[in-house]
Tab-separated table of C-alpha atoms in Angstrom:
chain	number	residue	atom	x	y	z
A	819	UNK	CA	0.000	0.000	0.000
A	820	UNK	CA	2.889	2.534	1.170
A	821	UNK	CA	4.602	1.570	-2.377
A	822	UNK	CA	1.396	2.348	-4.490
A	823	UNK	CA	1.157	5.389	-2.433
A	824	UNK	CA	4.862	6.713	-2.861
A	825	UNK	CA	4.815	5.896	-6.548
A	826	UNK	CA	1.408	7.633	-7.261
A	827	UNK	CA	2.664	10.807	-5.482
A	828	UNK	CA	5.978	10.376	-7.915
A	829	UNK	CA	4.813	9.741	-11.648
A	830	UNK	CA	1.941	12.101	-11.068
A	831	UNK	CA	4.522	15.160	-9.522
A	832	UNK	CA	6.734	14.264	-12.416
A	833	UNK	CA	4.446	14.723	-15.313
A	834	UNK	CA	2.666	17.566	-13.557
A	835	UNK	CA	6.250	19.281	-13.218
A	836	UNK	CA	7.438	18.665	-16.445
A	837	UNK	CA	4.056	20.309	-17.786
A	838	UNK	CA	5.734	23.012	-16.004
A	839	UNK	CA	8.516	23.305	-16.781
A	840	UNK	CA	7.368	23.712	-20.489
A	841	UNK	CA	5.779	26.991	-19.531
A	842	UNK	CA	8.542	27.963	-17.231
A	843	UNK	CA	11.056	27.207	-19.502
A	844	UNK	CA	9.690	28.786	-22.552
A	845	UNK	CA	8.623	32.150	-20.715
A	846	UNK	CA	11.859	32.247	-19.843
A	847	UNK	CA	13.420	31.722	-23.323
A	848	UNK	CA	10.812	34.889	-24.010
A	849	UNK	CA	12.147	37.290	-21.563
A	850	UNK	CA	8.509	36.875	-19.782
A	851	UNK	CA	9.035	37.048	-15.776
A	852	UNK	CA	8.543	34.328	-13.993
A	853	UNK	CA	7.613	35.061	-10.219
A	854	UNK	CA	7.307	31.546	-9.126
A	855	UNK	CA	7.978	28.206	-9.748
A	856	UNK	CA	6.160	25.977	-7.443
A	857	UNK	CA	7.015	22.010	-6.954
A	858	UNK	CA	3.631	21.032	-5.289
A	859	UNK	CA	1.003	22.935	-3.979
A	860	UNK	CA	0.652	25.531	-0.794
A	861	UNK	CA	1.317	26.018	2.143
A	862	UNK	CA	4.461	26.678	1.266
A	863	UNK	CA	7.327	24.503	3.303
A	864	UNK	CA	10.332	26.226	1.498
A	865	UNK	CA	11.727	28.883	-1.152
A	866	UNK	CA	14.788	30.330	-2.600
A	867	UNK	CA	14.683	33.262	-4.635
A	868	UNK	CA	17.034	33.328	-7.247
A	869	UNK	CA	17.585	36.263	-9.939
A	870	UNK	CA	13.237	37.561	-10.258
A	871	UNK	CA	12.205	34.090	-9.533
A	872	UNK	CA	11.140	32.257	-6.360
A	873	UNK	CA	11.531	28.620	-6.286
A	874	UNK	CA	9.243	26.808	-3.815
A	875	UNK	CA	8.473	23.323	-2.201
A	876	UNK	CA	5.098	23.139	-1.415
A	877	UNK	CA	3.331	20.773	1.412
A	878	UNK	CA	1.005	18.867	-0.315
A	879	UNK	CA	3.357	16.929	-2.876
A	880	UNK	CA	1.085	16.260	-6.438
A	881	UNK	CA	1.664	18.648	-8.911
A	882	UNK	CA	2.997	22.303	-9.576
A	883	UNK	CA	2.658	25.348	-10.876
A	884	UNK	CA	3.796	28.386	-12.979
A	885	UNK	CA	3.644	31.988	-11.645
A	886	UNK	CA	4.012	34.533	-14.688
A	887	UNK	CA	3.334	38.200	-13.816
A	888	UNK	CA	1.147	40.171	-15.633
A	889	UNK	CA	-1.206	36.665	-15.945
A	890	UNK	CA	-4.773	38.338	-14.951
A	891	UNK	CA	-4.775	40.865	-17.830
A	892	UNK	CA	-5.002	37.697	-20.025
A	893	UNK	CA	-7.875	35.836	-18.153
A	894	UNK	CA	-6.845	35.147	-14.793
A	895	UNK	CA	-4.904	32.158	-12.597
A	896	UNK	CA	-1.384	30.692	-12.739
A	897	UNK	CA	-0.329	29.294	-15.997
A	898	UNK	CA	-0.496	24.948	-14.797
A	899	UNK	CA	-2.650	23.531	-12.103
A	900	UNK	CA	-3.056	25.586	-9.196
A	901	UNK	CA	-4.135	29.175	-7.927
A	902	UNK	CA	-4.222	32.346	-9.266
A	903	UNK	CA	-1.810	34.422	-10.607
A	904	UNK	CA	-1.465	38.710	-9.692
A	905	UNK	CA	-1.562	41.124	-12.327
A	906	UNK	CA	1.460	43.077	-10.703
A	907	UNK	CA	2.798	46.462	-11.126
A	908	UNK	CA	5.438	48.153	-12.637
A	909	UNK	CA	6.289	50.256	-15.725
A	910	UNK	CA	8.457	50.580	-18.620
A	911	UNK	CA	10.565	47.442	-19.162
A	912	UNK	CA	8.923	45.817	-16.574
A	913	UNK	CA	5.458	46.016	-17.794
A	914	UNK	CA	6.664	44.920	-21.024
A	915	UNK	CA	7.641	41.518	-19.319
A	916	UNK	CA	4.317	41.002	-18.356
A	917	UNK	CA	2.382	38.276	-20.014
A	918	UNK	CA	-0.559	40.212	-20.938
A	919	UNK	CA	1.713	42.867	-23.318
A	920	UNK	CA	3.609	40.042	-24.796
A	921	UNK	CA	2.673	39.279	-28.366
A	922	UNK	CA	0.224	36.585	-29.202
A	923	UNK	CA	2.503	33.738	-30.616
A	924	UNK	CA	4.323	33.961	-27.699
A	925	UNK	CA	1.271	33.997	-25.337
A	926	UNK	CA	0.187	30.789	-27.967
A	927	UNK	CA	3.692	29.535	-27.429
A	928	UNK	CA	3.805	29.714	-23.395
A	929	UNK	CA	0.419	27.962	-22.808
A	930	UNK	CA	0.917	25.124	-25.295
A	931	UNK	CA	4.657	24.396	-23.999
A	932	UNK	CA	3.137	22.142	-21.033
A	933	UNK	CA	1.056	20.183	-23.353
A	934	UNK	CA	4.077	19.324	-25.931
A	935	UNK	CA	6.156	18.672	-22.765
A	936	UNK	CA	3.936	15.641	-21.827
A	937	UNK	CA	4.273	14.728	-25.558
A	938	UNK	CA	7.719	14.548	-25.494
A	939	UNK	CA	7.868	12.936	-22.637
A	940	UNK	CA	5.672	9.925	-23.367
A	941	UNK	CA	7.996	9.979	-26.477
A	942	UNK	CA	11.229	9.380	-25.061
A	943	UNK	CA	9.614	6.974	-22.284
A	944	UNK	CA	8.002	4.534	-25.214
A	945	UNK	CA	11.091	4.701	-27.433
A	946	UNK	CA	13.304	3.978	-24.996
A	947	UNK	CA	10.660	0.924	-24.206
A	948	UNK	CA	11.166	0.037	-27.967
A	949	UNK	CA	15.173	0.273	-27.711
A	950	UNK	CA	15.998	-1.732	-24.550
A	951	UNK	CA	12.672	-4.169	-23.908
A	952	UNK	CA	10.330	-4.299	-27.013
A	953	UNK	CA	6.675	-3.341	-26.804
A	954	UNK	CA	4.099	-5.578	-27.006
A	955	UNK	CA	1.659	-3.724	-29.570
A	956	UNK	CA	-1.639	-5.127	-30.951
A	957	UNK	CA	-0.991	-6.303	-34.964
A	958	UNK	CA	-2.207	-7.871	-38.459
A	959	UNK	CA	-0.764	-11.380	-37.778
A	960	UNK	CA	-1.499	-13.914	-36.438
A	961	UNK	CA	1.768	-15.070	-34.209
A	962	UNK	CA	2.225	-18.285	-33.155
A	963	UNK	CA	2.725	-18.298	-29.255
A	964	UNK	CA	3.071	-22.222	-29.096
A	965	UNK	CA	2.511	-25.135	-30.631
A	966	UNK	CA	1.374	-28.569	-28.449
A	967	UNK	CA	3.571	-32.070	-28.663
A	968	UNK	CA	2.495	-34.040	-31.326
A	969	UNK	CA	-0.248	-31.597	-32.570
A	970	UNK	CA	-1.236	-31.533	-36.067
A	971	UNK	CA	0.722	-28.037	-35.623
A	972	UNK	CA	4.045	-29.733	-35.116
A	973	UNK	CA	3.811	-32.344	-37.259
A	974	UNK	CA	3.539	-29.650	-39.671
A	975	UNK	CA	6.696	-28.016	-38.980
A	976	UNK	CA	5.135	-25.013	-37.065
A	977	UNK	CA	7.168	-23.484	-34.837
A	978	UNK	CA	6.667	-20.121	-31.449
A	979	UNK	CA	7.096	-16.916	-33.547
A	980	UNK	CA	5.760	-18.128	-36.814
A	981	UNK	CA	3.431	-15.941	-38.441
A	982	UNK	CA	-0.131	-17.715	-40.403
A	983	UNK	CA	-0.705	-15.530	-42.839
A	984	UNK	CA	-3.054	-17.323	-44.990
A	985	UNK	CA	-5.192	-20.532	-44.960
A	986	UNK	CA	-6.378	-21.963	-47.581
A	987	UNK	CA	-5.565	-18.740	-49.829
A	988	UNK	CA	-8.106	-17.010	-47.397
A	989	UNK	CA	-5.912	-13.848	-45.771
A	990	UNK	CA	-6.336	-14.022	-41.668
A	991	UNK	CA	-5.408	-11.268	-39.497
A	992	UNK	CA	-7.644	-11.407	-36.576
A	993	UNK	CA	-7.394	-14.511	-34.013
A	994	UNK	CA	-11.507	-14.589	-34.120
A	995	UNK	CA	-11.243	-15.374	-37.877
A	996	UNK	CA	-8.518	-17.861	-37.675
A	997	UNK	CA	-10.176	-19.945	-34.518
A	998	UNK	CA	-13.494	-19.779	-36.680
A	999	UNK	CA	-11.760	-21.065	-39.398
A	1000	UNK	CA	-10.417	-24.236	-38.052
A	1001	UNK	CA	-13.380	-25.033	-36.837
A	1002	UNK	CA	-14.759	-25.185	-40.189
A	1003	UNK	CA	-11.914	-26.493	-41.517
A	1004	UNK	CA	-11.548	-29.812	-38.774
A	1005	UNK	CA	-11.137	-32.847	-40.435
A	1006	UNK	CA	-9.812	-31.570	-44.155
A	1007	UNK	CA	-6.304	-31.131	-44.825
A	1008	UNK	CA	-5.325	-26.872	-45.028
A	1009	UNK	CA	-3.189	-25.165	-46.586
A	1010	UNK	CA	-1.141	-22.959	-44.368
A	1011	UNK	CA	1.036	-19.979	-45.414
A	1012	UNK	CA	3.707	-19.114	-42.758
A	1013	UNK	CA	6.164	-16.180	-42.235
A	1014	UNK	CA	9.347	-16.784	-40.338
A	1015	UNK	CA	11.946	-14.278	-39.921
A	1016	UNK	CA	12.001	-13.077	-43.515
A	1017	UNK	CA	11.385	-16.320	-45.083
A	1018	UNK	CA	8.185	-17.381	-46.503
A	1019	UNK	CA	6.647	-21.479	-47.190
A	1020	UNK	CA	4.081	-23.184	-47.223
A	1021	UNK	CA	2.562	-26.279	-45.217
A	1022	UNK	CA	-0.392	-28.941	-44.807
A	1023	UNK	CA	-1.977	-30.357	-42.350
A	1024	UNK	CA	-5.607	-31.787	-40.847
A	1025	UNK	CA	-7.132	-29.843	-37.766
A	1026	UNK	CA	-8.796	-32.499	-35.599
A	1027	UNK	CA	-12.119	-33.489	-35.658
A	1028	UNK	CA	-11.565	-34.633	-31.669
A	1029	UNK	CA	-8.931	-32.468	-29.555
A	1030	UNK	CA	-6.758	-33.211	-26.623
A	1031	UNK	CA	-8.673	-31.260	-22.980
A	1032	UNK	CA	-6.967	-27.543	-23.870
A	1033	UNK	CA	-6.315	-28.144	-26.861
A	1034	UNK	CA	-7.075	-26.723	-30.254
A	1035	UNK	CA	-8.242	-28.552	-33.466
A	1036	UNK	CA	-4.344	-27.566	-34.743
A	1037	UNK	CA	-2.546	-27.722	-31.353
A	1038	UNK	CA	-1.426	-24.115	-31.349
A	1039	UNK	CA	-1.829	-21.074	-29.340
A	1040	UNK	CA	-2.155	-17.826	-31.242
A	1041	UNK	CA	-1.819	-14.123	-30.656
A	1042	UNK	CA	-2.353	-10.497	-32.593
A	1043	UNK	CA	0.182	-9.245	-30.078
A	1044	UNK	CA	3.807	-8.963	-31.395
A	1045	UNK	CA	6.811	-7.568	-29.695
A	1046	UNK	CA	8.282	-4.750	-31.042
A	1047	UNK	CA	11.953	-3.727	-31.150
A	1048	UNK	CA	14.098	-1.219	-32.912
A	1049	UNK	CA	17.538	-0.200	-32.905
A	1050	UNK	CA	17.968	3.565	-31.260
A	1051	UNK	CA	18.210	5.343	-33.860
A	1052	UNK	CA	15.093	3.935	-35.127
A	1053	UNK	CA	13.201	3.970	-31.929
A	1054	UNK	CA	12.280	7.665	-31.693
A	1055	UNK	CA	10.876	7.651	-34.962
A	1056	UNK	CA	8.164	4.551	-33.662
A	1057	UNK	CA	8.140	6.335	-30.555
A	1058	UNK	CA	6.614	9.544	-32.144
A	1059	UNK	CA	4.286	7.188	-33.990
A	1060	UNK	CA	2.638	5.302	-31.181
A	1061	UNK	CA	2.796	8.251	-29.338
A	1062	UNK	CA	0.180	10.065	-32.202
A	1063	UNK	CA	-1.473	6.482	-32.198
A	1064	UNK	CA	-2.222	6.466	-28.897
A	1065	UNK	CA	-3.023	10.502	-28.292
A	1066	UNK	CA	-5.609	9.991	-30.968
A	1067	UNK	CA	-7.406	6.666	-29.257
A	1068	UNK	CA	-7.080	8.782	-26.141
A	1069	UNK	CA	-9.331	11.807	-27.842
A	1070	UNK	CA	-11.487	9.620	-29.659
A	1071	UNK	CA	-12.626	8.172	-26.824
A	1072	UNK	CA	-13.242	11.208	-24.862
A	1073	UNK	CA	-15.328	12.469	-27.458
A	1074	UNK	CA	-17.090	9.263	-27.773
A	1075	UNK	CA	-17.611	9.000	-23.815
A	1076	UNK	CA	-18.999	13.262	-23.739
A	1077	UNK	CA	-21.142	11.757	-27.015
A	1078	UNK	CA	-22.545	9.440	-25.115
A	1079	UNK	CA	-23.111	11.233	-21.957
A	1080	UNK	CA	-24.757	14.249	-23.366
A	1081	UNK	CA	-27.286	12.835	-25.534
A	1082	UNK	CA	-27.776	9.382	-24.125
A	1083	UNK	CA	-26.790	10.324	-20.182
A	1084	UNK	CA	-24.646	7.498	-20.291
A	1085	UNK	CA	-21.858	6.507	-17.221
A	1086	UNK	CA	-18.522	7.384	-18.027
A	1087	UNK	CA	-16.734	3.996	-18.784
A	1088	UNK	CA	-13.233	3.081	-18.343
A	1089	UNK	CA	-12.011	6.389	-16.871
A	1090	UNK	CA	-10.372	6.752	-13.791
A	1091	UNK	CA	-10.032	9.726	-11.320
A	1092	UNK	CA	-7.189	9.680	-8.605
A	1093	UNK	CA	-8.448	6.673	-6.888
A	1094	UNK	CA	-8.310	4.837	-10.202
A	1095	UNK	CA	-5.423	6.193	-11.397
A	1096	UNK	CA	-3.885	5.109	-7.953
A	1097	UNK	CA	-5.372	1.773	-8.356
A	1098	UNK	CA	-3.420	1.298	-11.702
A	1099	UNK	CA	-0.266	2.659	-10.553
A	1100	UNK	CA	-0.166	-0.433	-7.845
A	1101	UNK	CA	-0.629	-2.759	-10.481
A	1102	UNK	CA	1.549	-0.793	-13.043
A	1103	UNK	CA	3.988	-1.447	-10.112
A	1104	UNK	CA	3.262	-5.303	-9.123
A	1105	UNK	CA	3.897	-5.882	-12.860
A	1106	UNK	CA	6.993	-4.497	-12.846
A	1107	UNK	CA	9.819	-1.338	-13.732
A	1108	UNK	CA	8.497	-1.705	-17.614
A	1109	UNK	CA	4.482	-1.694	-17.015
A	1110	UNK	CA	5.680	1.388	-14.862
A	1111	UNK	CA	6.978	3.481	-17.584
A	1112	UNK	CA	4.598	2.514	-19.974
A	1113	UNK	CA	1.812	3.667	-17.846
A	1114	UNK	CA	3.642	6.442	-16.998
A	1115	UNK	CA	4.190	6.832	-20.725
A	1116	UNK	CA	0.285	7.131	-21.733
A	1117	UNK	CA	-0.536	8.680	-18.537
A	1118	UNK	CA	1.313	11.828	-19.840
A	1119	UNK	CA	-0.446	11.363	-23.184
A	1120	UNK	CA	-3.751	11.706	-21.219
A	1121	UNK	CA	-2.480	14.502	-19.430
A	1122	UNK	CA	-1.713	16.128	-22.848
A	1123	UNK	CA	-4.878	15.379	-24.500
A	1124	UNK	CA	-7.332	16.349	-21.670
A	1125	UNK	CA	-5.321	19.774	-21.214
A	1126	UNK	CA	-5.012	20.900	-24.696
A	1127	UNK	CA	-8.791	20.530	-24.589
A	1128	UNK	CA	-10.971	23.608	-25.604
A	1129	UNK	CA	-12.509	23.823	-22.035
A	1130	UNK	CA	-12.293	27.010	-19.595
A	1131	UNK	CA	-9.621	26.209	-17.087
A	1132	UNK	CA	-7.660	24.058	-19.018
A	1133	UNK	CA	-4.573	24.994	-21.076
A	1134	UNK	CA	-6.731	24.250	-23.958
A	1135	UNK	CA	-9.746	26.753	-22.893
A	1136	UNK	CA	-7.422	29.868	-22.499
A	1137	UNK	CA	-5.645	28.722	-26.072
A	1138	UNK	CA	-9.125	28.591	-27.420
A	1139	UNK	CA	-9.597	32.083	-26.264
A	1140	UNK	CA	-6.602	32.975	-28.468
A	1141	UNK	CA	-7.745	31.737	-31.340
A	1142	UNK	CA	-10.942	33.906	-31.137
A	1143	UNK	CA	-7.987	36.787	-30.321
A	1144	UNK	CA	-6.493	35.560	-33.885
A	1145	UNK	CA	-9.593	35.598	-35.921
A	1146	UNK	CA	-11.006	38.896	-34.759
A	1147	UNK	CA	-7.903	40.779	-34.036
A	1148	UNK	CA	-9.180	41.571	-30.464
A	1149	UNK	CA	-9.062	40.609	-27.359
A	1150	UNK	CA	-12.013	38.985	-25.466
A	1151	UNK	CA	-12.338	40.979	-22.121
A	1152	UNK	CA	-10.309	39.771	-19.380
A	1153	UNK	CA	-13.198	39.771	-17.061
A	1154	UNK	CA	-15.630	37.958	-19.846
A	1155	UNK	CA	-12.880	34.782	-20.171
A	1156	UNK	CA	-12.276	35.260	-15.895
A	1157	UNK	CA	-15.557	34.081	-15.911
A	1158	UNK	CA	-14.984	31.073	-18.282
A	1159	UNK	CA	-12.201	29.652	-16.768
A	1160	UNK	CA	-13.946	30.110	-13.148
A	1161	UNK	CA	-17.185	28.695	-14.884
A	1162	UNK	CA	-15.031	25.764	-16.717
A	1163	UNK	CA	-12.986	25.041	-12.604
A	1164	UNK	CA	-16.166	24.230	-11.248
A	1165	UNK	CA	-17.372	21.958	-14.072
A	1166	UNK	CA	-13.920	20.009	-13.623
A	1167	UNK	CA	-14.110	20.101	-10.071
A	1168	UNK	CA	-18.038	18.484	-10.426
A	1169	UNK	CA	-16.878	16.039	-12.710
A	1170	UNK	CA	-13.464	15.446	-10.587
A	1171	UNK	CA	-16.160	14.451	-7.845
A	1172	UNK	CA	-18.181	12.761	-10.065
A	1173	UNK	CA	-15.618	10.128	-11.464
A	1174	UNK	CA	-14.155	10.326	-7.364
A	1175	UNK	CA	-17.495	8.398	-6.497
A	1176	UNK	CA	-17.676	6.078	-9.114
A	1177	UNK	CA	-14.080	4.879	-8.696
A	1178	UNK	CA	-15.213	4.531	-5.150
A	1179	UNK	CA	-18.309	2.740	-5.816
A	1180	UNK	CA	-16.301	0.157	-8.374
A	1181	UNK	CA	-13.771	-0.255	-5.230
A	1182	UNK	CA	-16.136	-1.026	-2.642
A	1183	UNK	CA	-18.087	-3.925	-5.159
A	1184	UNK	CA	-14.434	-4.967	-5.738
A	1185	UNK	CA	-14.546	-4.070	-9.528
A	1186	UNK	CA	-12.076	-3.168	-11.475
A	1187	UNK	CA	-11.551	0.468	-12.126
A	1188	UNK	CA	-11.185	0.166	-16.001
A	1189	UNK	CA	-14.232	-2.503	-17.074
């Protein structure tokens, strides 16, 4: 419990703080002042100023935030997770360092850093999966996982690792199709085309009309899962692809679940709030240092798809409020968009609660949190 606990508190402060320090780091590279940069959230324990900026350690240990001055003229609250941000005062050069008077790329640039932070992140995290471990990664073929003694399999000359890529002339890439198949198929000799390593053959054999207790009519066990593994030069180029994969199954399914909710009232399914995600970090850990980092890995895809979001409060919401900035050359009133983010923080903060009671309720039945 103490270990679930510790490495909850951990993967979720470091993706929240490297969200941060994507807007720290590129206000910085902007010449906007930073005023604070928080590692969790008040009371404060302990700070060190250094140059403008105050560095902090905060009690209570998840998460971060981003103090920019000049923040309020632009909407209101701390650029990241927490609190609100102070307008400040000054003149001159220092009220040109202000957020609010930069231009509006960089304003565009500064709130989207946090978001391709957790990108980048999840990037190097699944490529260096790919270059040391493999990935296990859902496919086309159909792999051969084993083959039973004296099966019709082995008699065949099948062999773990082979790929079936064709029976009877009839393509197969889902395991449903092939099992359905052979059913068909028992008691007439197949055809079987096979892949392995780069060579191709083919082979015969007769499923059986009467199988061996856990046994199949060929005497093989099949999977669609296939490890992947590239050298390192080639893994950040997967990497970035999975990544996208993944951030787009991610936002599908959001939209899908909101779909579903809003016109059909619907439960959310299969997403977690902290005592889910908490949940899935103990078994992330149970499994072992690899299920860690790929969790963490799409955990900071999540992260970066909910917060790019076009919702008030979000990253996404006060980007959104740029756009309309872009397209009609004017600003919306700070107090107009105050009132959307404080609008969208208390629809968060419902549905926080919301998916808070359901995890709750699936813990208490002794369900799993994702169905």
């Amino acid at each position: 419990m103490i270990v679930t606990v510790l490495a909850f508190v951990i993967i979720l402060s470091v993706l929240v703080i490297i969200h941060e320090l994507g807007h720290f780091f590129v206000a910085k590279k902007l010449g906007i002042k930073v005023e604070e940069f928080g590692i969790g959230f008040p009371p404060r324990a302990f700070s060190k100023k250094f140059g403008e900026t105050v560095y902090s350690i905060n009690w209570l240990p998840v998460g971060g935030f981003v103090k920019l001055f000049g923040e309020d003229e632009a909407g209101g609250g701390k650029i990241g997770k927490q609190g609100t941000g102070n307008r400040g005062q000054g003149t001159g050069d220092e009220v040109e360092r202000a957020y609010y008077a930069r231009p509006l790329w960089q304003r565009m640039a500064v709130v989207t850093a946090g978001v391709i932070m957790n990108v980048v992140l999840a990037i190097v995290l699944i490529s260096f999966l790919f270059a040391t471990q493999g990935v296990p990664l859902p496919t086309d073929n159909i792999i051969v996982t084993e083959v039973a003694h004296s099966s019709p399999a082995e008699i065949a000359g099948l062999q773990k690792d082979d790929k079936i890529l064709r029976i009877n002339n009839r393509e197969i890439k889902v395991a449903s199709l092939f099992i359905s198949e052979t059913k068909k198929l028992k008691g007439q000799e197949v055809t079987l085309i096979v892949k392995r390593g780069d060579q191709q053959f083919t082979t015969k054999l007769t499923p059986r009309v009467n199988s061996p207790k856990n046994q199949g009519a060929m005497g093989v066990a099949i999977s669609n899962i296939e490890v992947k593994k590239y050298s390192w030069i080639e893994a950040p180029f997967f990497g970035t692809i999975e990544a996208a994969k993944f951030s787009w199954i991610i936002a599908s399914g959001l939209g899908t679940m909101i779909t579903d909710f809003v016109l059909h009232g619907a439960k959310p399914q299969g997403v977690a709030g902290p005592i889910g995600v908490a949940q899935l970090t103990g078994e992330a850990v149970r499994a072992g240092w690899f299920a860690v980092l790929w969790f963490m890995a799409l955990l900071s895809l999540n992260l970066a798809v909910l917060n790019i979001l076009p919702i008030p409060a979000l990253d996404g919401g006060r980007f959104f409020f740029m756009i309309i900035e872009m397209v009609t050359r004017k600003k919306v009133s700070p107090k107009y968009e105050a009132y959307a983010h404080g609008v969208g923080l208390v629809l968060l903060l419902g549905l926080m609660a919301v998916v808070t009671i359901l995890d709750l309720t699936r813990l208490v039945q002794g369900k799993s949190i994702i169905p």
